[in-house]
Short mmCIF file of C-alpha atoms and ligand atoms in Angstrom, two decimals:
data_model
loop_
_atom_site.label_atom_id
_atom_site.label_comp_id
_atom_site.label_asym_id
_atom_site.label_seq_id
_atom_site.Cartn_x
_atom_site.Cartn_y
_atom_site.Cartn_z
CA UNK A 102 0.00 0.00 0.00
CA UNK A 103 1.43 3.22 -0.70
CA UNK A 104 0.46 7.08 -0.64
CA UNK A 105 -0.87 9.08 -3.71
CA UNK A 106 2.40 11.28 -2.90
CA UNK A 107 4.90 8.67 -2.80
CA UNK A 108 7.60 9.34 -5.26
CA UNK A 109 8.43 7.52 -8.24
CA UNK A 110 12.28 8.22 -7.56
CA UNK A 111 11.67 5.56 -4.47
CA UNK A 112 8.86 3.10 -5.37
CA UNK A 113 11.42 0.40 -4.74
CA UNK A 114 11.97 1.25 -1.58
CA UNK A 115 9.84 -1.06 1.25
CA UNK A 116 10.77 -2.16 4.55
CA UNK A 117 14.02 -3.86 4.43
CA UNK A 118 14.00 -7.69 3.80
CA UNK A 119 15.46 -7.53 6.72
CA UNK A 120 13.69 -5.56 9.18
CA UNK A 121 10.72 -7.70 7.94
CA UNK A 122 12.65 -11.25 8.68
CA UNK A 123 13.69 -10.19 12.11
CA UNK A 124 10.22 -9.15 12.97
CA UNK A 125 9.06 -12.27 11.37
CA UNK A 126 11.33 -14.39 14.27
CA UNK A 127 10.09 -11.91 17.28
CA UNK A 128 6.59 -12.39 16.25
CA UNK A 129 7.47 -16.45 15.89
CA UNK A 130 9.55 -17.10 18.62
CA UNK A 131 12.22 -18.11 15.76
CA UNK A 132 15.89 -18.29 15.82
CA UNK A 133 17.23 -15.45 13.83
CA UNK A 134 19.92 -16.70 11.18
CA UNK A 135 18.35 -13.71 8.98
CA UNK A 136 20.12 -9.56 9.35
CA UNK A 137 23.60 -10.28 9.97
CA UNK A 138 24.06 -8.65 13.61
CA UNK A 139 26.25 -10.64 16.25
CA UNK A 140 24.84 -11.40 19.46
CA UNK A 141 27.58 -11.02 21.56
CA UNK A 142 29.38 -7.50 22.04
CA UNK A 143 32.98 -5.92 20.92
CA UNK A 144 35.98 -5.68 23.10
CA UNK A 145 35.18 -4.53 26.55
CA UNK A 146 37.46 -1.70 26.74
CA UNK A 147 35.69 -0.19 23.79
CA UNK A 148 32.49 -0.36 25.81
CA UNK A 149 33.88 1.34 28.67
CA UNK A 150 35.34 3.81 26.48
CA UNK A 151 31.85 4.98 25.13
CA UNK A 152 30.46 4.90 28.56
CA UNK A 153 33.81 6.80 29.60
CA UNK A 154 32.51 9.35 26.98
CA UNK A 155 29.22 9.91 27.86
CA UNK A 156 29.68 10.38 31.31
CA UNK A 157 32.38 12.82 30.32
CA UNK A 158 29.78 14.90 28.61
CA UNK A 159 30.62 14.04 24.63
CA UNK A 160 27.07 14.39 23.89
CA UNK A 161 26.92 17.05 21.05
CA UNK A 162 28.02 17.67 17.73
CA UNK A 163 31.16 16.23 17.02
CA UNK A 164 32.93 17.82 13.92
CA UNK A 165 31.41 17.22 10.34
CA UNK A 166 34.37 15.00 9.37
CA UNK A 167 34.39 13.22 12.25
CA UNK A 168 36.52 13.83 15.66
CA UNK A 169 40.81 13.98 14.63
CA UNK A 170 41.52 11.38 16.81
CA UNK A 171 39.09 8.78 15.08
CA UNK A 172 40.14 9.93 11.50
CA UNK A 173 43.77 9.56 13.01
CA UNK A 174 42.84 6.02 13.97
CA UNK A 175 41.41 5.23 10.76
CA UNK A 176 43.74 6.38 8.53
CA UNK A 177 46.76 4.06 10.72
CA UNK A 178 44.55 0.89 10.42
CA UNK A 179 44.84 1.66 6.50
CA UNK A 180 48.73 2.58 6.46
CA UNK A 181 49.35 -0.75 9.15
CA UNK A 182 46.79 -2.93 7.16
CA UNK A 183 47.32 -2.37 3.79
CA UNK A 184 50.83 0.08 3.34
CA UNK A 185 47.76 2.20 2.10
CA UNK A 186 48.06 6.32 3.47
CA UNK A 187 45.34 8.73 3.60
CA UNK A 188 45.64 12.12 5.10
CA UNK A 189 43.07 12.27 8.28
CA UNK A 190 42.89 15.83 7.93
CA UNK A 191 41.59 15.75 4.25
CA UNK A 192 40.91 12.06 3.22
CA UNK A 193 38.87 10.57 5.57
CA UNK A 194 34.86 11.32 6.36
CA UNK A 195 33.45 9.27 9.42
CA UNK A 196 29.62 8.61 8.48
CA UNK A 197 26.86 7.12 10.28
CA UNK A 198 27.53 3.74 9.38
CA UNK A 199 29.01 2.40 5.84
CA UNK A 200 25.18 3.20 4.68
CA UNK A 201 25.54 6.68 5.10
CA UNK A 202 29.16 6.77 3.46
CA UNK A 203 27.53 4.88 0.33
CA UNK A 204 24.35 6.63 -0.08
CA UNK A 205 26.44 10.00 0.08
CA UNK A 206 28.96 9.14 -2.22
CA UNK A 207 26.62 7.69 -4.66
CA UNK A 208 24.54 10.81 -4.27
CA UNK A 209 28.07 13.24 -4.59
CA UNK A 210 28.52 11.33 -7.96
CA UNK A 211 25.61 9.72 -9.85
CA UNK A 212 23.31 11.80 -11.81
CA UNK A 213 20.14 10.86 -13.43
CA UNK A 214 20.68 8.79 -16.18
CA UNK A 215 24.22 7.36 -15.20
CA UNK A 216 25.15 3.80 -14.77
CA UNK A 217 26.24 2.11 -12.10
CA UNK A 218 28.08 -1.74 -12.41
CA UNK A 219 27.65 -3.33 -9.79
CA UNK A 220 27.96 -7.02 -8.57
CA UNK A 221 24.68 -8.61 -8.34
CA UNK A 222 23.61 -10.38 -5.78
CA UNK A 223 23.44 -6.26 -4.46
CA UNK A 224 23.44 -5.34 -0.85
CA UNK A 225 19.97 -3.89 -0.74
CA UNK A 226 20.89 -0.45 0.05
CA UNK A 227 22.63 -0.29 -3.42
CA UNK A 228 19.56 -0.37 -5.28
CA UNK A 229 17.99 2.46 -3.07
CA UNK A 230 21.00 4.85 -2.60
CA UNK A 231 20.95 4.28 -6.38
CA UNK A 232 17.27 4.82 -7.46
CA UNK A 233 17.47 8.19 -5.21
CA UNK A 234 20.01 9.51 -7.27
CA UNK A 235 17.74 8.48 -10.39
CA UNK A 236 21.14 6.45 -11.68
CA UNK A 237 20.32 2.83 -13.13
CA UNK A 238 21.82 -0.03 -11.99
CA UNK A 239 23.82 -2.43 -14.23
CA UNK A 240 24.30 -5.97 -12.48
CA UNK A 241 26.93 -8.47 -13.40
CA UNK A 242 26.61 -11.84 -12.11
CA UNK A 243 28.27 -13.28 -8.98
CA UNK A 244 25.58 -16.30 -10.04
CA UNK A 245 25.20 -20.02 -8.25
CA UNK A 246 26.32 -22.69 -8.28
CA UNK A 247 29.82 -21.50 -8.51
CA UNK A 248 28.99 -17.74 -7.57
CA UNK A 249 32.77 -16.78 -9.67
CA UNK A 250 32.83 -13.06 -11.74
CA UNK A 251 32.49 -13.84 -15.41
CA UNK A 252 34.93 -10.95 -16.66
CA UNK A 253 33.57 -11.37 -20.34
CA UNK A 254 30.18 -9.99 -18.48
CA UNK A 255 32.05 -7.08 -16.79
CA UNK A 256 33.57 -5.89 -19.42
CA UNK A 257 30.25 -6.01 -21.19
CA UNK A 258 28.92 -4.08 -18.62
CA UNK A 259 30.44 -0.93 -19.32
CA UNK A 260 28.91 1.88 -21.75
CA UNK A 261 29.31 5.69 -22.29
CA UNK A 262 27.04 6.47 -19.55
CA UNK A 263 28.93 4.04 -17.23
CA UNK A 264 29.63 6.48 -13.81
CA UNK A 265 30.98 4.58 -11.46
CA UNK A 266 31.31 0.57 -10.25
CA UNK A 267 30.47 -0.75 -6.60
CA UNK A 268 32.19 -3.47 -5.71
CA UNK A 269 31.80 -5.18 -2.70
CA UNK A 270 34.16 -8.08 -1.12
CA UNK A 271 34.05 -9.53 0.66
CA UNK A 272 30.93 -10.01 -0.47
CA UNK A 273 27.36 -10.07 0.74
CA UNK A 274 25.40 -12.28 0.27
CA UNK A 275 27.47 -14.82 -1.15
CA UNK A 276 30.82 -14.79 1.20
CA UNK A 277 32.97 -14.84 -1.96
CA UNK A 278 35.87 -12.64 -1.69
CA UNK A 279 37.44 -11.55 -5.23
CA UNK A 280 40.60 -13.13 -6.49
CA UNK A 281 43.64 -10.89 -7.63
CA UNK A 282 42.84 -11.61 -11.09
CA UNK A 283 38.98 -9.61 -10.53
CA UNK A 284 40.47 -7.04 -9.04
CA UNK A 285 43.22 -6.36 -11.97
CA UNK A 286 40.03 -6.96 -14.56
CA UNK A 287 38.25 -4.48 -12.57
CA UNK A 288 41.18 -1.68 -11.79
CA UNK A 289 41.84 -2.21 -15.85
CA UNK A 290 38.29 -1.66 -17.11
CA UNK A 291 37.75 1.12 -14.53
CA UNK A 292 40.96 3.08 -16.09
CA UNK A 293 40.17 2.23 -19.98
CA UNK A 294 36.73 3.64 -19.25
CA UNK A 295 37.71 6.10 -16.65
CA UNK A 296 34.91 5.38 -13.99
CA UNK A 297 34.82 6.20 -10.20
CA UNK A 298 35.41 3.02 -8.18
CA UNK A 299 33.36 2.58 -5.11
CA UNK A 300 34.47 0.06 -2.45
CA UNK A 301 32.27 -1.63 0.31
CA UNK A 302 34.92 -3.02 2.53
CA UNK A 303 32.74 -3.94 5.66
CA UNK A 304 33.93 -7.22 5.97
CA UNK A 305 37.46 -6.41 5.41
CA UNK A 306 38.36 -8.35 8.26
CA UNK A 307 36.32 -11.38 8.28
CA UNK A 308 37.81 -13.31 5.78
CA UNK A 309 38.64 -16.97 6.37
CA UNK A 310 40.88 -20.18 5.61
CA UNK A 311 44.00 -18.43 2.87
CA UNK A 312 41.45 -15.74 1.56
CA UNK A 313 42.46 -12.57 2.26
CA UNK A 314 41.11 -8.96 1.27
CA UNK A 315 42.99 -6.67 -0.40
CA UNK A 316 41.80 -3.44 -1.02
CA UNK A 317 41.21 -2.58 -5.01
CA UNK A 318 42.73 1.30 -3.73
CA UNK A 319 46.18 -0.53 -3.58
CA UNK A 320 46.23 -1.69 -7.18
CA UNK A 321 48.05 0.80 -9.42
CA UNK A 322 46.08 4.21 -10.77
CA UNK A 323 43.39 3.23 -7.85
CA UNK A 324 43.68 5.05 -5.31
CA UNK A 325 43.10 8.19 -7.08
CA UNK A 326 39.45 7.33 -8.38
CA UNK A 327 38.62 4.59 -5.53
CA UNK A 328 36.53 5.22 -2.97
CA UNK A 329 36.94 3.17 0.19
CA UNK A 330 34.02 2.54 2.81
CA UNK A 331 34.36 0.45 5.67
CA UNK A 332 32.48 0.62 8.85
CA UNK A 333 33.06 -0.64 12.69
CA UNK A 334 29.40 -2.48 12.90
CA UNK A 335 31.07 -5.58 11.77
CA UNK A 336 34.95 -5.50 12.65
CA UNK A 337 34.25 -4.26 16.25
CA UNK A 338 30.51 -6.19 16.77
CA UNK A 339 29.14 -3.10 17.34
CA UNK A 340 26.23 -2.61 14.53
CA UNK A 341 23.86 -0.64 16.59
CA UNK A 342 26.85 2.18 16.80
CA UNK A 343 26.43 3.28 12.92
CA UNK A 344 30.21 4.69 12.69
CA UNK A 345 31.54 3.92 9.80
CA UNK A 346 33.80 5.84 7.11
CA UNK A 347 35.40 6.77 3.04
CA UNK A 348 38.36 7.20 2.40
CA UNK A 349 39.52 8.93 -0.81
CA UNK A 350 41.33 12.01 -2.35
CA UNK A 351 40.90 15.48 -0.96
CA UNK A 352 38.17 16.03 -3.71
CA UNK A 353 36.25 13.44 -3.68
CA UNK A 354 36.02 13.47 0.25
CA UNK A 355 34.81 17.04 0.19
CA UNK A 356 32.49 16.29 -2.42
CA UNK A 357 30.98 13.16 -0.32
CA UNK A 358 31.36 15.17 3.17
CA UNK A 359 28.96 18.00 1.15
CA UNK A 360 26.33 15.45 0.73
CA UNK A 361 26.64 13.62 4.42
CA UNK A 362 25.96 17.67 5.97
CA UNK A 363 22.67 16.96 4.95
CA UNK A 364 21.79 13.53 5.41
CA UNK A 365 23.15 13.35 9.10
CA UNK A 366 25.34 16.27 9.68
CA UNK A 367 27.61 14.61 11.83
CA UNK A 368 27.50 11.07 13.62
CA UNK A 369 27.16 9.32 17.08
CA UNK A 370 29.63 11.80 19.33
CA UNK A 371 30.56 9.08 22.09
CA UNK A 372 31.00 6.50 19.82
CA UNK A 373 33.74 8.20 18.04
CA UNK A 374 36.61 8.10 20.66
CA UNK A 375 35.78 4.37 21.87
CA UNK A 376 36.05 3.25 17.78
CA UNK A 377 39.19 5.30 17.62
CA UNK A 378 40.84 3.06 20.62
CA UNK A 379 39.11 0.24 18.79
CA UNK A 380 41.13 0.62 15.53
CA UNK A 381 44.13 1.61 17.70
CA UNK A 382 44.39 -1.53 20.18
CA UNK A 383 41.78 -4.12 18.91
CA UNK A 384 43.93 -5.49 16.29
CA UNK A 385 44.43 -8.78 18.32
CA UNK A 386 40.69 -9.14 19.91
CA UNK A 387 39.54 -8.99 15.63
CA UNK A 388 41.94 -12.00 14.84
CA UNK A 389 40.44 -13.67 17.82
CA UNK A 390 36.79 -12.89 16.65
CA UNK A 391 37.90 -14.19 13.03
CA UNK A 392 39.22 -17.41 14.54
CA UNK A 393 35.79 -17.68 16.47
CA UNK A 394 33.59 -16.74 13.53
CA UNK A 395 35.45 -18.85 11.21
CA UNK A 396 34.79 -22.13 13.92
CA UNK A 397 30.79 -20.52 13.95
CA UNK A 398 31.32 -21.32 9.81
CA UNK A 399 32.32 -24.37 10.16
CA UNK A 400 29.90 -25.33 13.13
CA UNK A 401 26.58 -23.89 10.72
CA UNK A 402 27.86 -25.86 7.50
CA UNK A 403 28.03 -29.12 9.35
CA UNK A 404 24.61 -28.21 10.78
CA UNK A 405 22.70 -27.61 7.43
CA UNK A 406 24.91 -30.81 6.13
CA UNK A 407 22.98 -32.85 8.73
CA UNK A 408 19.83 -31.70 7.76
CA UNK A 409 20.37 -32.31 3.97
CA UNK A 410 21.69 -29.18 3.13
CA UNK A 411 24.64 -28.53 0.82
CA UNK A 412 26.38 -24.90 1.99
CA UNK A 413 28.67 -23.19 -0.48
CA UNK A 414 31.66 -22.66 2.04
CA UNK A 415 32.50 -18.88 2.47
CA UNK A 416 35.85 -17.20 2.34
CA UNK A 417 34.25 -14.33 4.13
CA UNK A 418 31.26 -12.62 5.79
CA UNK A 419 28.88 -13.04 8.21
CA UNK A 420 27.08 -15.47 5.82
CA UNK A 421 27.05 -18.48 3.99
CA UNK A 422 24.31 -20.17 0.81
CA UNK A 423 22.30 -22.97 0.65
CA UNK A 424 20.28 -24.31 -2.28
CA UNK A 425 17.33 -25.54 -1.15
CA UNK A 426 15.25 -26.96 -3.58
CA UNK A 427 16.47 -30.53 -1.96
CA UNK A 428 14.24 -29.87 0.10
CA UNK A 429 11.32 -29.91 -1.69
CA UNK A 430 11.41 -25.99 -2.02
CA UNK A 431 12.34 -24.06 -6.04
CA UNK A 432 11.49 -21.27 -4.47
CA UNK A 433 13.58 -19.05 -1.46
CA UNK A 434 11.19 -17.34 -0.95
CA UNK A 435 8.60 -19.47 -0.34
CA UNK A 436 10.97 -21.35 1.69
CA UNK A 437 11.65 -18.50 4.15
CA UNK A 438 8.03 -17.60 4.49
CA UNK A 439 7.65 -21.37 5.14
CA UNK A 440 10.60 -22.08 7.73
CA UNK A 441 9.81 -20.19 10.86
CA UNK A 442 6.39 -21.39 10.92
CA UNK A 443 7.59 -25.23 10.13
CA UNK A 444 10.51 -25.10 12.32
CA UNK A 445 11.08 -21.81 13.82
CA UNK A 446 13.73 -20.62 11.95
CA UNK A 447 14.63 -17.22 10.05
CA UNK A 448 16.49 -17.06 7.25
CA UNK A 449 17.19 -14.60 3.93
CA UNK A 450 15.92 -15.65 0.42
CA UNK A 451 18.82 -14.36 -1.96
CA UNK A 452 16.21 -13.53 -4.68
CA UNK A 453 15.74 -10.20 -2.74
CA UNK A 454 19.43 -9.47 -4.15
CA UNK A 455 18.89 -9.49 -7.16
CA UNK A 456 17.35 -7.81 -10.67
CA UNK A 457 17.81 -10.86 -12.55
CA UNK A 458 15.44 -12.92 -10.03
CA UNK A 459 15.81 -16.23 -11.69
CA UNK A 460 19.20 -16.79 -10.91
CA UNK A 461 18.48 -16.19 -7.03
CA UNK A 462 15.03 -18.20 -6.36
CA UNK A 463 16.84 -21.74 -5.04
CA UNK A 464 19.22 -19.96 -2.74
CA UNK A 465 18.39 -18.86 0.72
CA UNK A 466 21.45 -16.94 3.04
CA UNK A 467 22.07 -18.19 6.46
CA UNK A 468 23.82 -16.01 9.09
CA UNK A 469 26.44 -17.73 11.52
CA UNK A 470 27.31 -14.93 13.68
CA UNK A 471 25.45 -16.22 16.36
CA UNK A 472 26.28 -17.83 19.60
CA UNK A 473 26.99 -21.72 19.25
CA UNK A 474 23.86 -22.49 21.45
CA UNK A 475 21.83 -20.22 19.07
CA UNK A 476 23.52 -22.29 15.69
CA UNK A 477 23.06 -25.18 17.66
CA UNK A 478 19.32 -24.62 18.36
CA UNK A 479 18.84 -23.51 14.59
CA UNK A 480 20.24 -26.90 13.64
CA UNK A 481 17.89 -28.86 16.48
CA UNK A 482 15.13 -27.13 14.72
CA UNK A 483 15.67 -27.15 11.19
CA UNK A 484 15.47 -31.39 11.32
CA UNK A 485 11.79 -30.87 11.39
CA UNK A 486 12.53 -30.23 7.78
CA UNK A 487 14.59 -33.59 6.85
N1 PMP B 519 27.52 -3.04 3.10
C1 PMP B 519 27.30 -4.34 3.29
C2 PMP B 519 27.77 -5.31 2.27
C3 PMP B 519 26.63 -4.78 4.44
O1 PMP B 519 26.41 -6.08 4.62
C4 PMP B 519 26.19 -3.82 5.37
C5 PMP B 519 25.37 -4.23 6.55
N2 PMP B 519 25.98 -4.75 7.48
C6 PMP B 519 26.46 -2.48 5.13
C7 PMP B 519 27.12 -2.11 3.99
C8 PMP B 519 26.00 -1.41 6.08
O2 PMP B 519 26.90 -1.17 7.08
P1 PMP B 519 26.54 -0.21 8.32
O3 PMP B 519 25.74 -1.03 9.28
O4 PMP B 519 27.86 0.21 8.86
O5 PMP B 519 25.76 0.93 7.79
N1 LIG B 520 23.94 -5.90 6.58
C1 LIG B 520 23.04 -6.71 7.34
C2 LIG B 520 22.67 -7.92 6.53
O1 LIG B 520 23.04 -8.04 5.40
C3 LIG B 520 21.76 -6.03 7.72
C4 LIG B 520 21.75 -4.56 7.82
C5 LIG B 520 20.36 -4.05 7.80
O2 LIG B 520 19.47 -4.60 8.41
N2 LIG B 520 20.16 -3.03 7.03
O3 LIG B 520 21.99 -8.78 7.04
#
């Protein structure tokens, strides 16, 4: 149902697939495999810090960009992680979450008309921050069963009206994280057709096994037209905070940061200086949370495996795929809708991802970063189904 007012610019725009799926397992007394939010919190010592803050009275506007100190922080987890330096002064923008940093930067650069590559399965809030520019999206496959980039498609993808390409690894929903050779196909088809790169590095952390991320920025003739986004939600297990952040040239920052003035103004004050000793000190308590996500992985796939399930194994994320027409279901959809009533389980249908619907409908995304009782209660459940 919508209003006679509602604007064409957003008629895609609903409640969230998930917003719906975790009020979907409140209402049914379901386990929650569905939004990809921890349930356990980040490093105590950034809790105390925030606390620390508010006590201390850092309740009002922080600065636009964000407070020095966090930028600071920020731009030495870049230069430590990946020999990658940003000036915090001029390159870096703290946002309210890596959703604000995408929406503004897509706003700062897409115009009506332009085209945007980007890999599809999309993170929903691509296709929004996208249709409220009035740009077009331009998907190219990350497909089942193998879910690999075909680079004869992404090449194909480009045209003259070609603005910008999103990538995202590693990536949502699938867990794949791209191999060197994507991101040289990429950084070579975003210089021939001399396109802004956008980067959604949220999970630059939780990567597992030998995969590793490496940021498209530190290919050469990057860095200059790459912009970087990364956010604390999922490094730090904090995704109620929304602080998250771009990283770019001295241009292109000011040009995002004169969008995010009026979207949010500025973002979560206390938070800042407790994600700033995050970044600084929590280097070793995010291995550790790796290591313990990557056991959660592990713990989930032999789960579904039991109850006749066949997960694609992820090299990163919060997530992993099953298809589930063995069990009796085509449809992901209608498999979700179906599950926390059978069994009391939530889960995310991957067709939501997607423009090209068809090659989503079998697969349905299962969060593991849950407690092991919650996984293991999930799996207790879910043989209802077998
Ligand atoms: N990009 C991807 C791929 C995501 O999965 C998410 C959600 N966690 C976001 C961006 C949004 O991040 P944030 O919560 O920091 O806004
Ligand atoms: N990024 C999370 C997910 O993919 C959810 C974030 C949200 O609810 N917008 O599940």
């Amino acid at each position: 149902m919508s209003s006679p007012w509602k604007a064409e610019r957003v008629r895609s725009a609903t409640t969230t697939i998930f917003a719906e799926m975790s009020a979907l397992a409140v209402a049914t007394q379901s386990v929650n495999l569905g939004q990809g939010f921890p349930d356990t919190d980040g490093p105590e010592f950034m809790l105390d810090e925030a606390r620390a803050a508010i006590a201390a009275g850092v309740n009002q506007y922080p600065p636009g960009r964000g407070i020095l100190p966090l930028r600071q922080a920020i731009a030495d987890h870049a230069s430590r992680h990946y020999g990658l330096d940003y000036d915090p002064e001029t390159e870096v923008l703290v946002t309210t979450g890596a959703t604000e940093a995408l929406a503004a930067t897509i706003l700062a650069f897409v115009d009506p008309g332009d085209e945007v590559v980007a890999l599809e399965p999309f993170y929903d809030s691509y296709a929004a921050s996208i249709d409220l520019a009035g740009g077009r999206r331009v998907g190219v496959g990350l497909f089942g069963p193998e879910f690999t980039l075909d680079h004869a498609e992404l090449a194909a993808a480009f045209t003259e009206r070609t603005k910008a390409i999103l990538i995202n690894s590693p990536h949502n929903p699938t867990g794949v994280v791209l191999s060197d050779a994507d991101l040289a196909e990429i950084a070579r088809l975003a210089i021939e057709h001399d396109v802004l790169v956008i980067c959604d590095e949220v999970y630059e952390h939780l990567t597992f096994d030998d995969a590793q991320h490496r940021p498209l920025a530190m290919l050469p003739g990057m860095r200059e037209r790459t912009v970087r986004i990364s956010s604390s939600g999922k490094t730090f297990s904090a995704t109620g905070w929304k602080i998250g952040w771009a990283l770019s040239t001295p241009e292109l920052i000011s040009e995002i940061t004169a969008v995010k003035q009026f979207l949010t103004f500025v973002s979560g004050a206390p938070f800042q200086p407790a994600i700033a000793r995050a970044l600084n000190e929590g280097d070793a308590w995010v291995e550790q949370a790796r290591l313990g996500l990557q056991a959660k992985r592990d713990r989930l796939a032999a789960g579904l495996r039991s109850v006749g399930l066949d997960p694609v194994i992820p090299q990163g994320t919060y997530f992993m795929t099953t298809d589930v027409t063995p069990l009796g279901y085509p449809d992901g959809v209608a498999f979700c809708r179906d599950l926390p009533v059978r069994c009391g389980v939530v889960a995310i249908p991957h067709q939501v991802f997607y423009d090209r619907v068809a090659a989503g409908r079998p697969y349905v995304r299962w969060a593991f970063c849950k407690r092991d009782d919650v996984l293991d209660e999930a799996v207790t459940r879910l043989r209802a189904l077998a």
